[in-house]
Coordinates of C-alpha atoms and ligand atoms in Angstrom, one line a residue:
M70 CA -24.7 3.0 40.6
D71 CA -23.0 3.8 43.9
C72 CA -24.5 2.0 46.9
D73 CA -24.0 0.8 50.5
T74 CA -25.9 -2.5 50.1
G75 CA -28.2 -2.6 52.3
V76 CA -31.5 -4.4 51.8
D77 CA -33.1 -1.6 49.8
D78 CA -29.9 -1.0 47.8
A79 CA -30.0 -4.8 47.0
L80 CA -33.6 -4.4 45.7
A81 CA -32.5 -1.4 43.7
L82 CA -29.7 -3.4 42.1
I83 CA -31.8 -6.4 41.4
Y84 CA -34.4 -4.2 39.8
L85 CA -31.8 -2.6 37.5
C86 CA -30.7 -6.1 36.5
S87 CA -34.3 -6.9 35.6
Q88 CA -34.6 -4.0 33.2
P89 CA -33.5 -5.0 29.7
H90 CA -33.1 -1.4 28.6
V91 CA -30.8 -0.4 31.4
E92 CA -27.1 -0.7 30.7
L93 CA -25.4 -1.2 34.1
V94 CA -21.9 0.2 33.6
A95 CA -20.5 -0.2 37.1
V96 CA -21.4 -0.7 40.7
T97 CA -19.3 1.0 43.2
S98 CA -19.3 0.4 46.9
T99 CA -19.5 3.0 49.6
P100 CA -19.3 2.3 53.4
G101 CA -22.6 3.1 55.1
N102 CA -25.1 0.4 56.0
V103 CA -22.1 -2.0 56.3
D104 CA -18.4 -1.5 55.7
A105 CA -17.1 -1.0 52.1
D106 CA -15.7 -4.6 51.7
Q107 CA -19.0 -6.1 52.8
V108 CA -20.8 -3.8 50.4
A109 CA -18.6 -5.0 47.6
R110 CA -19.1 -8.7 48.6
N111 CA -22.9 -8.1 48.5
N112 CA -22.8 -6.3 45.2
L113 CA -20.7 -9.1 43.6
A114 CA -23.0 -11.8 45.0
L115 CA -26.1 -10.0 43.9
L116 CA -24.8 -9.4 40.4
E117 CA -23.9 -13.1 40.1
L118 CA -27.3 -14.2 41.4
C119 CA -28.9 -12.0 38.7
G120 CA -26.7 -13.4 35.9
R121 CA -24.7 -10.1 35.6
A122 CA -21.2 -11.2 36.7
D123 CA -19.9 -9.1 33.8
V124 CA -20.6 -5.7 35.6
P125 CA -17.5 -4.3 37.3
V126 CA -17.6 -3.7 41.0
A127 CA -15.2 -1.4 42.8
V128 CA -14.4 -0.2 46.3
G129 CA -13.3 3.4 47.0
A130 CA -13.2 5.2 50.3
L131 CA -13.2 3.0 53.4
A132 CA -14.6 5.7 55.7
P133 CA -16.5 9.0 55.4
L134 CA -14.4 12.1 54.6
R135 CA -14.0 13.6 58.1
V136 CA -16.0 11.5 60.6
P137 CA -15.6 7.9 61.7
L138 CA -17.8 5.3 60.0
V139 CA -21.0 4.2 61.7
T140 CA -22.8 1.2 60.3
T141 CA -26.3 -0.1 60.9
P142 CA -26.5 -3.9 61.4
E143 CA -29.7 -3.4 63.3
T144 CA -31.4 -2.0 60.2
H145 CA -30.0 -4.3 57.5
G146 CA -28.6 -7.3 59.3
P147 CA -24.9 -8.2 60.1
Q148 CA -24.0 -8.5 56.4
G149 CA -26.4 -5.9 55.1
V150 CA -28.8 -8.3 53.4
G151 CA -31.1 -9.2 56.3
Y152 CA -31.4 -12.9 56.8
A153 CA -30.3 -13.8 53.3
E154 CA -27.2 -15.9 52.9
L155 CA -26.0 -15.1 49.4
P156 CA -23.6 -17.5 47.8
P157 CA -20.2 -15.7 47.7
A158 CA -19.3 -14.5 44.2
R159 CA -16.6 -16.2 42.3
R160 CA -14.7 -13.0 41.5
A161 CA -13.1 -10.2 43.4
P162 CA -13.7 -6.4 43.1
E163 CA -11.7 -4.4 40.5
R164 CA -8.3 -3.3 41.5
R165 CA -9.2 0.2 40.4
D166 CA -10.5 2.7 42.9
A167 CA -14.2 3.4 42.5
V168 CA -13.5 7.1 41.8
D169 CA -11.2 6.2 38.8
L170 CA -13.9 3.9 37.5
W171 CA -16.5 6.7 37.7
I172 CA -14.2 9.2 36.0
D173 CA -13.0 6.9 33.3
A174 CA -16.6 5.9 32.5
A175 CA -17.9 9.4 32.4
R176 CA -15.0 10.7 30.3
S177 CA -15.3 7.9 27.8
R178 CA -19.1 8.5 27.3
P179 CA -19.8 12.2 27.8
G180 CA -23.4 13.0 28.2
E181 CA -24.6 9.4 28.2
L182 CA -24.4 8.0 31.8
T183 CA -26.7 8.5 34.8
A184 CA -25.2 8.4 38.3
L185 CA -27.5 6.7 40.8
L186 CA -26.3 7.3 44.3
T187 CA -28.1 5.3 47.1
A188 CA -25.3 5.6 49.7
P189 CA -23.5 8.3 51.7
L190 CA -22.0 10.7 49.1
T191 CA -18.3 9.9 50.1
N192 CA -17.2 8.5 46.8
F193 CA -19.1 10.9 44.7
A194 CA -17.6 13.9 46.6
R195 CA -14.1 12.4 46.0
A196 CA -14.9 11.9 42.3
L197 CA -16.0 15.6 42.0
R198 CA -12.8 16.7 43.7
A199 CA -10.8 14.6 41.1
E200 CA -12.9 15.7 38.1
P201 CA -14.9 18.9 38.7
R202 CA -16.4 18.5 35.2
L203 CA -18.2 15.4 36.3
P204 CA -21.7 17.1 36.4
E205 CA -21.2 18.2 32.8
L206 CA -19.9 14.8 31.7
L207 CA -22.9 12.9 33.1
K208 CA -26.3 12.8 31.6
G209 CA -27.9 13.1 35.1
V210 CA -27.6 12.4 38.8
V211 CA -30.2 10.7 41.0
I212 CA -29.6 10.8 44.8
M213 CA -31.4 9.0 47.5
G214 CA -30.9 11.2 50.6
G215 CA -32.2 13.9 52.8
S216 CA -35.5 14.8 54.4
F217 CA -37.1 18.1 53.8
F218 CA -39.5 19.5 56.4
Y219 CA -40.1 15.9 57.4
Q220 CA -38.6 13.9 60.3
G221 CA -35.3 12.1 59.9
N222 CA -34.7 8.4 60.3
T223 CA -31.3 8.7 62.0
T224 CA -31.7 11.8 64.2
P225 CA -34.9 13.7 64.6
T226 CA -34.0 15.8 61.6
A227 CA -31.4 13.9 59.6
E228 CA -31.7 11.1 57.0
W229 CA -29.1 8.2 57.1
N230 CA -27.1 8.8 53.9
M231 CA -26.6 12.5 54.8
H232 CA -25.8 11.8 58.4
V233 CA -23.1 9.2 57.7
D234 CA -21.0 11.6 55.7
P235 CA -22.4 15.1 56.1
H236 CA -19.2 16.7 54.8
A237 CA -19.4 14.8 51.5
A238 CA -23.1 15.6 51.1
A239 CA -22.4 19.3 51.7
E240 CA -19.5 19.2 49.2
V241 CA -21.7 17.5 46.5
F242 CA -24.6 20.0 46.8
A243 CA -22.2 22.9 46.8
A244 CA -20.6 21.6 43.6
L245 CA -23.9 21.2 41.8
A246 CA -25.2 24.7 42.4
G247 CA -25.9 26.8 39.3
L248 CA -26.2 23.9 36.8
P249 CA -29.0 24.4 34.3
E250 CA -32.3 23.3 35.7
T251 CA -32.5 20.1 33.6
R252 CA -29.1 18.9 34.8
L253 CA -29.7 19.4 38.5
P254 CA -29.6 16.2 40.5
I255 CA -33.0 14.5 41.2
V256 CA -33.2 14.1 45.0
C257 CA -35.4 11.3 46.4
A258 CA -35.8 12.2 50.1
L259 CA -37.6 10.5 53.0
E260 CA -40.9 12.4 52.6
T261 CA -41.5 10.6 49.3
T262 CA -39.3 7.4 49.7
E263 CA -41.1 6.4 52.9
R264 CA -44.3 6.3 50.8
I265 CA -42.7 3.4 48.9
E266 CA -43.8 1.1 51.7
M267 CA -43.5 -2.5 50.9
H268 CA -45.9 -5.0 52.5
P269 CA -45.8 -8.8 52.7
E270 CA -48.5 -8.9 50.0
H271 CA -46.1 -7.4 47.5
L272 CA -43.7 -10.2 48.3
A273 CA -46.4 -12.7 47.7
E274 CA -47.2 -11.1 44.4
L275 CA -43.6 -11.2 43.4
A276 CA -43.4 -14.9 44.1
A277 CA -46.5 -15.5 42.1
A278 CA -45.1 -13.5 39.2
A279 CA -41.9 -15.5 39.4
G280 CA -44.0 -18.7 39.0
C281 CA -43.8 -20.0 42.6
A282 CA -46.7 -22.4 43.0
V283 CA -46.7 -22.1 46.8
P284 CA -47.8 -18.7 48.1
E285 CA -44.8 -16.9 49.7
L286 CA -46.3 -15.9 53.1
V287 CA -44.2 -13.7 55.4
L288 CA -46.5 -12.9 58.3
P289 CA -46.3 -10.6 61.2
G290 CA -47.2 -13.5 63.5
D291 CA -44.3 -15.6 62.3
A292 CA -41.4 -16.4 64.7
E293 CA -38.6 -13.9 63.9
G294 CA -35.8 -15.2 61.7
L295 CA -37.7 -17.8 59.7
R296 CA -36.2 -18.6 56.3
S297 CA -38.0 -18.8 53.0
R298 CA -38.6 -22.1 51.2
A299 CA -39.6 -20.6 47.9
S300 CA -38.9 -22.7 44.9
N301 CA -37.3 -19.8 43.1
R302 CA -33.8 -18.8 44.2
L303 CA -34.0 -15.1 43.7
V304 CA -37.4 -14.9 45.4
R305 CA -36.0 -16.9 48.4
H306 CA -33.2 -14.4 48.9
V307 CA -35.4 -11.4 48.4
S308 CA -37.9 -12.9 50.9
D309 CA -35.1 -13.5 53.5
M310 CA -33.9 -9.9 53.1
L311 CA -37.3 -8.4 53.4
R312 CA -38.3 -10.5 56.5
F313 CA -35.5 -8.9 58.4
Y314 CA -36.4 -5.4 57.1
F315 CA -40.1 -5.9 58.0
E316 CA -39.0 -6.9 61.5
F317 CA -36.7 -3.8 61.8
H318 CA -39.5 -1.4 60.8
R319 CA -41.9 -3.0 63.3
L320 CA -39.3 -2.6 66.0
Y321 CA -39.4 1.1 65.4
D322 CA -43.2 1.3 65.5
Q323 CA -43.7 1.6 61.7
G324 CA -45.6 -1.6 61.3
Y325 CA -44.7 -4.8 59.5
V326 CA -43.6 -2.9 56.4
A327 CA -40.4 -1.9 54.7
H328 CA -39.5 1.5 53.2
V329 CA -37.6 0.6 50.0
H330 CA -36.1 4.1 49.4
D331 CA -33.3 3.0 47.1
Y332 CA -35.6 1.0 44.8
F333 CA -37.6 4.1 44.2
A334 CA -34.4 6.1 43.3
A335 CA -33.4 3.3 40.9
S336 CA -36.8 3.5 39.2
V337 CA -36.3 7.2 38.8
A338 CA -32.8 6.7 37.3
A339 CA -34.1 3.9 35.0
G340 CA -36.9 6.2 33.8
T341 CA -39.7 3.9 34.8
A342 CA -41.2 6.0 37.6
R343 CA -43.7 8.8 37.3
F344 CA -42.9 11.6 39.7
A345 CA -42.9 15.4 40.2
T346 CA -40.1 17.6 41.4
R347 CA -39.5 21.1 42.8
S348 CA -36.2 23.0 42.4
A349 CA -34.5 24.2 45.6
S350 CA -31.2 25.3 47.1
V351 CA -30.2 22.5 49.5
H352 CA -28.0 23.1 52.5
V353 CA -26.5 20.2 54.5
E354 CA -25.6 21.0 58.1
T355 CA -22.1 20.0 59.2
E356 CA -21.5 22.1 62.4
A357 CA -24.4 22.3 64.8
A358 CA -24.0 19.2 66.9
R359 CA -27.7 18.2 67.2
L360 CA -28.3 19.0 63.5
V361 CA -25.4 17.3 61.8
G362 CA -26.6 15.8 58.5
T363 CA -29.9 17.8 58.5
T364 CA -30.9 18.9 55.0
V365 CA -32.8 22.2 54.5
A366 CA -34.4 23.2 51.2
D367 CA -34.9 26.8 50.2
Y368 CA -37.8 26.4 47.8
R369 CA -38.5 30.2 47.7
G370 CA -35.1 31.5 46.9
L371 CA -34.9 33.3 50.3
W372 CA -31.1 32.7 50.5
G373 CA -30.7 34.3 47.1
E374 CA -28.7 31.2 45.9
P375 CA -29.1 29.3 42.7
P376 CA -30.9 25.9 43.0
N377 CA -28.7 22.8 43.3
A378 CA -31.4 20.1 43.4
R379 CA -34.7 19.0 42.0
I380 CA -36.4 17.4 45.0
V381 CA -39.1 14.8 44.3
S382 CA -42.4 16.2 45.5
G383 CA -44.8 13.5 44.4
N384 CA -44.6 9.8 43.5
R385 CA -46.9 6.9 42.9
P386 CA -46.4 3.9 45.3
A387 CA -49.0 1.6 43.7
E388 CA -47.3 2.0 40.3
A389 CA -43.9 1.6 41.8
F390 CA -44.8 -1.8 43.3
A391 CA -46.6 -3.0 40.2
E392 CA -43.5 -2.2 38.3
F393 CA -41.2 -4.0 40.8
V394 CA -43.4 -7.1 40.9
S395 CA -43.6 -7.5 37.2
S396 CA -40.0 -6.6 36.3
V397 CA -38.3 -8.5 39.1
G398 CA -40.8 -11.3 38.9
A399 CA -40.0 -11.8 35.2
L400 CA -36.2 -11.8 36.0
A401 CA -36.7 -14.4 38.7
R402 CA -38.7 -16.6 36.3
R403 CA -36.0 -16.3 33.6
L404 CA -33.3 -17.2 36.1
G405 CA -35.3 -20.2 37.4
Ligands
BDR709 C1 -31.2 5.3 53.2 O1 -30.4 4.8 54.3 C2 -30.0 3.5 54.1 O2 -30.1 2.7 55.3 C3 -30.9 2.9 53.0 O3 -30.2 2.0 52.2 C4 -31.2 4.2 52.2 O4 -30.2 4.4 51.2 C5 -32.5 5.7 53.7 O5 -32.4 6.7 54.7
CA710 CA1 -28.6 2.7 50.6

């Protein structure tokens, strides 16, 4: 997994830790929602919280390929995890660059590993430069990013991960063109990830599934910045992350909800989500000033180019949340 943790990246990572059949090989840290060192601190802390301090965490690029880094503390909080105050991990990131870790892992287990990318594509683009055979060495690639014929969340037409490093995104999609259909990356874009809309009721269900006796109520009428008193540690941290994310979405007129994009991508990578896809040739704009980071999908082959993506065209929000609640609830209960 490569992420820019981020509240929804954190939920994705926690979800993967809750899945006994998922072997989490490495978590790499890309600058985006917060800077790369903070992403790594979050990843280390979350893995320790979930009892997975054995999973290597690495840092790679410190900035996008060609443009300065812009972070988004207003979306995810100053440290990327909303109001949560995660105990710092007792270990440091690997000395290896994230790219070396990716390449070594893919070469040592050809055809076995799935790349889950929930961040700007900076490190993945660097990995493809260093090892152009990466798409053949991997079993699959799942990307959270883009928005197709749907409004952006960063500019009117661009989604965050594509906008932070448009050059990396353009490089990655160019490199994946022409792969056999079954090996094309699965792209989870805003038009379907914004359907994965978490509500306070889902959090209450999670707390109940974790065995919390007192209902976990995070309410729109609460004073901003309240902290959870849940008896379960994992639930407490998830609740403090989500309260901030609910408040952010409300600030942008989307209601007291949270779009948990990256969790959906994680469930696709884990093989636990049901979804449909359509193949397309994806272009990422890097030049036109007002359109930088905009993604365009040619579903009809009008450009005469081979497809480079399978874009998710249908997903099932109710199932996604039932899965999250039962799987993460069980993990929280195990951890106590
Ligand atoms: C993406 O942007 C980030 O802020 C989220 O973590 C997600 O990966 C959604 O546009
Ligand atoms: Ca993310």
